[in-house]
Amino acid sequence: MKRLLLLWAMIAVAAGAVAADENTAKQSKAQDRVQAAADVLNEIQSAPDQGIPAEVLGSAECVAVVPSMLKGGFVVGAQYGRGLASCRTPKGWSAPAFFSVKGGSFGLQIGGQAVDLVMLIMNDGGMQKLLSSQFKLGADASVAAGPVGRHAAADTDWKMRAQVLSYSRARGVFAGLELNGAVIRQDKDSTREFYGHMVTPKAALQGEIEPPPDAYPFLQTLAKWAKEASK
């Protein structure tokens, strides 16, 4: 009997260790995405004569990054990725909200490569859509390809064009991206993995919760480039 109880105790301990390892692995995936998003933003903004114009980044209410979004097919195909977003608050950039993006037209691009996606939410209307659990670009929120370069040309109308400006980087080439039809929804699995419990996009992006330390790689990078943009 004692041996049987000991065996069950050992099984329980082993099962607990496996569960803990699985939770750690899941959490590390969300943390890896935070670091990858920071790396994407750093690489894009560090490229000479490229990147998001200072005037545009300085005016954005929120910034969303999807590192290594996968796409397939020619012209029309399946696209899917996971990313995170942060919005300006009186205390600084908010805790990240995790989301997935699926579908949407990528224009005349041959599929098969990974694409880094950046979206800037430019006004309160676009931010309100981001605060919801799901919305569709081009239908619920207007979207347009963002201008590229160190400074936006004086004759561009980017301030009036859309609630969301989108960009892509594929094979080292960074450009504005037409992204109509993509569906953005809360990534509940990544949210639970990162925070340990469910957090709504509204609570995260409106500054109702404090950003955890694991969010700092992305938030500090975002703050750095936003500060550069404001100079």
mmCIF file of C-alpha atoms in Angstrom:
data_model
loop_
_atom_site.group_PDB
_atom_site.id
_atom_site.type_symbol
_atom_site.label_atom_id
_atom_site.label_comp_id
_atom_site.label_asym_id
_atom_site.label_seq_id
_atom_site.Cartn_x
_atom_site.Cartn_y
_atom_site.Cartn_z
ATOM 1 C CA MET A 1 0.000 0.000 0.000
ATOM 2 C CA LYS A 2 2.803 2.387 0.918
ATOM 3 C CA ARG A 3 4.556 1.599 -2.343
ATOM 4 C CA LEU A 4 1.356 2.310 -4.274
ATOM 5 C CA LEU A 5 0.876 5.638 -2.519
ATOM 6 C CA LEU A 6 4.506 6.522 -3.163
ATOM 7 C CA LEU A 7 4.085 5.642 -6.842
ATOM 8 C CA TRP A 8 0.986 7.861 -7.137
ATOM 9 C CA ALA A 9 2.822 10.694 -5.392
ATOM 10 C CA MET A 10 5.724 10.372 -7.837
ATOM 11 C CA ILE A 11 3.311 10.390 -10.794
ATOM 12 C CA ALA A 12 1.575 13.503 -9.443
ATOM 13 C CA VAL A 13 4.891 15.310 -9.005
ATOM 14 C CA ALA A 14 5.987 14.341 -12.516
ATOM 15 C CA ALA A 15 2.665 15.476 -13.988
ATOM 16 C CA GLY A 16 2.981 18.795 -12.157
ATOM 17 C CA ALA A 17 6.493 19.273 -13.493
ATOM 18 C CA VAL A 18 5.354 18.564 -17.042
ATOM 19 C CA ALA A 19 2.470 21.023 -16.701
ATOM 20 C CA ALA A 20 4.825 23.667 -15.318
ATOM 21 C CA ASP A 21 7.231 23.088 -18.213
ATOM 22 C CA GLU A 22 4.379 23.403 -20.715
ATOM 23 C CA ASN A 23 3.208 26.658 -19.127
ATOM 24 C CA THR A 24 6.765 28.014 -19.177
ATOM 25 C CA ALA A 25 7.139 27.047 -22.838
ATOM 26 C CA LYS A 26 3.864 28.750 -23.717
ATOM 27 C CA GLN A 27 4.812 31.873 -21.795
ATOM 28 C CA SER A 28 8.216 31.955 -23.476
ATOM 29 C CA LYS A 29 6.505 31.984 -26.890
ATOM 30 C CA ALA A 30 4.618 35.139 -25.937
ATOM 31 C CA GLN A 31 7.807 36.642 -24.504
ATOM 32 C CA ASP A 32 9.682 35.723 -27.682
ATOM 33 C CA ARG A 33 7.043 37.579 -29.670
ATOM 34 C CA VAL A 34 7.578 40.677 -27.516
ATOM 35 C CA GLN A 35 11.312 40.591 -28.254
ATOM 36 C CA ALA A 36 10.760 39.848 -31.947
ATOM 37 C CA ALA A 37 8.415 42.831 -32.269
ATOM 38 C CA ALA A 38 11.051 45.054 -30.644
ATOM 39 C CA ASP A 39 13.681 43.744 -33.047
ATOM 40 C CA VAL A 40 11.457 44.401 -36.074
ATOM 41 C CA LEU A 41 10.809 47.988 -34.997
ATOM 42 C CA ASN A 42 14.499 48.589 -34.283
ATOM 43 C CA GLU A 43 15.626 47.186 -37.618
ATOM 44 C CA ILE A 44 13.047 49.109 -39.619
ATOM 45 C CA GLN A 45 13.715 52.451 -37.939
ATOM 46 C CA SER A 46 17.490 52.002 -38.043
ATOM 47 C CA ALA A 47 17.610 51.524 -41.826
ATOM 48 C CA PRO A 48 19.105 54.557 -43.638
ATOM 49 C CA ASP A 49 16.546 56.690 -45.493
ATOM 50 C CA GLN A 50 13.825 54.155 -44.829
ATOM 51 C CA GLY A 51 11.489 53.433 -41.952
ATOM 52 C CA ILE A 52 8.327 55.130 -40.791
ATOM 53 C CA PRO A 53 8.451 58.937 -41.162
ATOM 54 C CA ALA A 54 8.960 60.787 -37.888
ATOM 55 C CA GLU A 55 5.808 62.856 -38.413
ATOM 56 C CA VAL A 56 3.724 59.717 -38.865
ATOM 57 C CA LEU A 57 5.124 57.742 -35.941
ATOM 58 C CA GLY A 58 4.927 60.839 -33.749
ATOM 59 C CA SER A 59 1.216 61.181 -34.521
ATOM 60 C CA ALA A 60 0.242 57.540 -34.010
ATOM 61 C CA GLU A 61 -2.084 56.745 -31.120
ATOM 62 C CA CYS A 62 -1.098 53.059 -31.105
ATOM 63 C CA VAL A 63 1.548 50.866 -32.727
ATOM 64 C CA ALA A 64 1.019 47.200 -33.593
ATOM 65 C CA VAL A 65 3.688 44.786 -34.838
ATOM 66 C CA VAL A 66 3.300 41.271 -36.246
ATOM 67 C CA PRO A 67 6.735 39.654 -36.597
ATOM 68 C CA SER A 68 7.104 36.988 -39.298
ATOM 69 C CA MET A 69 3.527 36.853 -40.489
ATOM 70 C CA LEU A 70 3.184 33.825 -42.754
ATOM 71 C CA LYS A 71 1.553 34.111 -46.146
ATOM 72 C CA GLY A 72 0.949 31.703 -48.976
ATOM 73 C CA GLY A 73 -0.459 31.609 -52.474
ATOM 74 C CA PHE A 74 -0.058 34.042 -55.335
ATOM 75 C CA VAL A 75 -1.846 37.436 -55.077
ATOM 76 C CA VAL A 76 -4.650 35.859 -53.035
ATOM 77 C CA GLY A 77 -3.812 33.340 -50.365
ATOM 78 C CA ALA A 78 -3.872 32.523 -46.709
ATOM 79 C CA GLN A 79 -2.172 34.896 -44.309
ATOM 80 C CA TYR A 80 -1.911 34.455 -40.585
ATOM 81 C CA GLY A 81 0.167 35.991 -37.851
ATOM 82 C CA ARG A 82 0.290 36.901 -34.180
ATOM 83 C CA GLY A 83 1.422 40.219 -32.807
ATOM 84 C CA LEU A 84 1.034 42.799 -30.084
ATOM 85 C CA ALA A 85 0.035 46.428 -29.785
ATOM 86 C CA SER A 86 0.565 49.308 -27.383
ATOM 87 C CA CYS A 87 -1.152 52.702 -27.146
ATOM 88 C CA ARG A 88 -0.193 56.054 -25.687
ATOM 89 C CA THR A 89 -1.468 56.741 -22.170
ATOM 90 C CA PRO A 90 -0.839 59.596 -19.707
ATOM 91 C CA LYS A 91 1.736 57.321 -18.034
ATOM 92 C CA GLY A 92 3.514 56.327 -21.242
ATOM 93 C CA TRP A 93 3.017 53.386 -23.582
ATOM 94 C CA SER A 94 0.466 50.869 -22.381
ATOM 95 C CA ALA A 95 0.798 47.227 -21.468
ATOM 96 C CA PRO A 96 0.708 45.151 -24.662
ATOM 97 C CA ALA A 97 -2.458 43.638 -26.058
ATOM 98 C CA PHE A 98 -1.922 40.415 -27.995
ATOM 99 C CA PHE A 99 -3.846 39.831 -31.215
ATOM 100 C CA SER A 100 -3.979 37.656 -34.304
ATOM 101 C CA VAL A 101 -4.421 38.841 -37.884
ATOM 102 C CA LYS A 102 -5.865 36.624 -40.588
ATOM 103 C CA GLY A 103 -6.615 37.099 -44.261
ATOM 104 C CA GLY A 104 -6.416 40.308 -46.225
ATOM 105 C CA SER A 105 -5.015 41.244 -49.601
ATOM 106 C CA PHE A 106 -1.266 41.743 -49.895
ATOM 107 C CA GLY A 107 -1.419 43.002 -53.458
ATOM 108 C CA LEU A 108 0.924 41.695 -56.124
ATOM 109 C CA GLN A 109 3.272 39.749 -53.896
ATOM 110 C CA ILE A 110 4.385 36.199 -54.516
ATOM 111 C CA GLY A 111 3.519 34.129 -51.475
ATOM 112 C CA GLY A 112 5.648 31.793 -49.443
ATOM 113 C CA GLN A 113 7.788 34.252 -47.510
ATOM 114 C CA ALA A 114 7.454 35.569 -44.005
ATOM 115 C CA VAL A 115 6.347 39.191 -43.768
ATOM 116 C CA ASP A 116 6.881 41.568 -40.864
ATOM 117 C CA LEU A 117 3.755 43.686 -40.499
ATOM 118 C CA VAL A 118 3.497 47.077 -38.770
ATOM 119 C CA MET A 119 0.236 48.933 -38.259
ATOM 120 C CA LEU A 120 -0.152 52.454 -36.913
ATOM 121 C CA ILE A 121 -3.500 53.482 -35.472
ATOM 122 C CA MET A 122 -3.723 57.171 -36.237
ATOM 123 C CA ASN A 123 -6.798 58.497 -34.450
ATOM 124 C CA ASP A 124 -9.333 57.841 -31.714
ATOM 125 C CA GLY A 125 -11.729 56.117 -34.093
ATOM 126 C CA GLY A 126 -9.100 53.561 -35.035
ATOM 127 C CA MET A 127 -8.075 53.130 -31.413
ATOM 128 C CA GLN A 128 -11.663 52.374 -30.405
ATOM 129 C CA LYS A 129 -11.698 49.550 -32.954
ATOM 130 C CA LEU A 130 -8.443 48.207 -31.540
ATOM 131 C CA LEU A 131 -9.977 48.212 -28.054
ATOM 132 C CA SER A 132 -12.654 45.785 -29.231
ATOM 133 C CA SER A 133 -12.117 42.037 -29.384
ATOM 134 C CA GLN A 134 -12.421 41.869 -33.186
ATOM 135 C CA PHE A 135 -12.609 44.149 -36.223
ATOM 136 C CA LYS A 136 -11.992 44.014 -39.966
ATOM 137 C CA LEU A 137 -9.632 46.360 -41.777
ATOM 138 C CA GLY A 138 -11.277 48.175 -44.653
ATOM 139 C CA ALA A 139 -14.767 47.516 -43.288
ATOM 140 C CA ASP A 140 -14.790 48.429 -39.589
ATOM 141 C CA ALA A 141 -11.664 50.601 -39.786
ATOM 142 C CA SER A 142 -10.247 52.331 -42.851
ATOM 143 C CA VAL A 143 -6.712 51.283 -43.805
ATOM 144 C CA ALA A 144 -4.126 52.578 -46.278
ATOM 145 C CA ALA A 145 -0.496 52.015 -47.176
ATOM 146 C CA GLY A 146 1.691 54.254 -45.028
ATOM 147 C CA PRO A 147 4.345 56.604 -46.421
ATOM 148 C CA VAL A 148 7.986 55.524 -46.131
ATOM 149 C CA GLY A 149 11.101 57.596 -45.491
ATOM 150 C CA ARG A 150 12.691 59.714 -42.816
ATOM 151 C CA HIS A 151 10.098 62.441 -43.335
ATOM 152 C CA ALA A 152 6.664 62.416 -44.920
ATOM 153 C CA ALA A 153 6.494 64.546 -48.053
ATOM 154 C CA ALA A 154 4.735 67.857 -47.581
ATOM 155 C CA ASP A 155 2.126 67.012 -50.211
ATOM 156 C CA THR A 156 1.058 63.686 -48.724
ATOM 157 C CA ASP A 157 -2.366 63.432 -47.133
ATOM 158 C CA TRP A 158 -1.528 60.654 -44.683
ATOM 159 C CA LYS A 159 -3.293 62.480 -41.855
ATOM 160 C CA MET A 160 -6.591 62.243 -43.688
ATOM 161 C CA ARG A 161 -6.217 58.941 -45.499
ATOM 162 C CA ALA A 162 -7.118 56.276 -42.954
ATOM 163 C CA GLN A 163 -7.587 55.257 -39.346
ATOM 164 C CA VAL A 164 -4.847 52.643 -39.798
ATOM 165 C CA LEU A 165 -1.624 52.963 -41.818
ATOM 166 C CA SER A 166 0.036 49.656 -42.646
ATOM 167 C CA TYR A 167 3.544 48.593 -43.636
ATOM 168 C CA SER A 168 5.298 45.369 -44.553
ATOM 169 C CA ARG A 169 8.874 44.167 -44.703
ATOM 170 C CA ALA A 170 9.680 41.149 -46.837
ATOM 171 C CA ARG A 171 13.181 40.054 -47.861
ATOM 172 C CA GLY A 172 14.611 43.251 -46.434
ATOM 173 C CA VAL A 173 12.324 45.552 -48.432
ATOM 174 C CA PHE A 174 10.183 47.904 -46.332
ATOM 175 C CA ALA A 175 7.141 49.519 -47.944
ATOM 176 C CA GLY A 176 3.632 50.755 -47.356
ATOM 177 C CA LEU A 177 1.121 47.941 -47.598
ATOM 178 C CA GLU A 178 -2.483 47.774 -48.754
ATOM 179 C CA LEU A 179 -4.105 45.464 -46.213
ATOM 180 C CA ASN A 180 -7.844 45.421 -46.847
ATOM 181 C CA GLY A 181 -9.926 42.568 -45.524
ATOM 182 C CA ALA A 182 -7.659 41.417 -42.700
ATOM 183 C CA VAL A 183 -9.467 40.435 -39.517
ATOM 184 C CA ILE A 184 -7.877 41.495 -36.234
ATOM 185 C CA ARG A 185 -8.997 39.673 -33.105
ATOM 186 C CA GLN A 186 -7.749 39.234 -29.574
ATOM 187 C CA ASP A 187 -5.229 36.413 -29.154
ATOM 188 C CA LYS A 188 -6.648 34.944 -25.975
ATOM 189 C CA ASP A 189 -4.142 32.121 -25.700
ATOM 190 C CA SER A 190 -1.134 34.458 -25.838
ATOM 191 C CA THR A 191 -2.853 36.858 -23.432
ATOM 192 C CA ARG A 192 -3.305 34.127 -20.829
ATOM 193 C CA GLU A 193 0.212 32.835 -21.417
ATOM 194 C CA PHE A 194 1.757 36.280 -20.936
ATOM 195 C CA TYR A 195 -0.320 37.639 -18.059
ATOM 196 C CA GLY A 196 -1.320 34.407 -16.361
ATOM 197 C CA HIS A 197 -5.002 35.335 -16.695
ATOM 198 C CA MET A 198 -7.340 36.966 -19.178
ATOM 199 C CA VAL A 199 -6.845 40.695 -19.798
ATOM 200 C CA THR A 200 -9.116 42.577 -22.178
ATOM 201 C CA PRO A 201 -7.600 44.717 -24.959
ATOM 202 C CA LYS A 202 -9.299 47.744 -23.411
ATOM 203 C CA ALA A 203 -7.770 47.147 -19.975
ATOM 204 C CA ALA A 204 -4.291 46.743 -21.451
ATOM 205 C CA LEU A 205 -4.326 49.527 -24.035
ATOM 206 C CA GLN A 206 -6.019 52.159 -21.870
ATOM 207 C CA GLY A 207 -3.453 51.772 -19.102
ATOM 208 C CA GLU A 208 -5.749 50.082 -16.590
ATOM 209 C CA ILE A 209 -3.000 47.585 -15.751
ATOM 210 C CA GLU A 210 0.717 48.099 -15.248
ATOM 211 C CA PRO A 211 2.991 46.670 -17.950
ATOM 212 C CA PRO A 212 4.844 43.618 -16.597
ATOM 213 C CA PRO A 213 8.661 43.556 -16.848
ATOM 214 C CA ASP A 214 8.485 41.057 -19.706
ATOM 215 C CA ALA A 215 6.838 43.771 -21.832
ATOM 216 C CA TYR A 216 9.772 46.178 -21.482
ATOM 217 C CA PRO A 217 11.755 45.089 -24.575
ATOM 218 C CA PHE A 218 8.923 46.217 -26.853
ATOM 219 C CA LEU A 219 7.731 49.194 -24.812
ATOM 220 C CA GLN A 220 11.219 50.636 -24.329
ATOM 221 C CA THR A 221 11.950 50.270 -28.049
ATOM 222 C CA LEU A 222 8.663 51.925 -28.915
ATOM 223 C CA ALA A 223 9.292 54.764 -26.459
ATOM 224 C CA LYS A 224 12.784 55.263 -27.899
ATOM 225 C CA TRP A 225 11.608 55.678 -31.493
ATOM 226 C CA ALA A 226 8.561 57.720 -30.519
ATOM 227 C CA LYS A 227 10.875 60.100 -28.655
ATOM 228 C CA GLU A 228 13.165 60.331 -31.683
ATOM 229 C CA ALA A 229 10.128 61.100 -33.834
ATOM 230 C CA SER A 230 9.090 63.971 -31.587
ATOM 231 C CA LYS A 231 12.428 65.808 -31.907
#
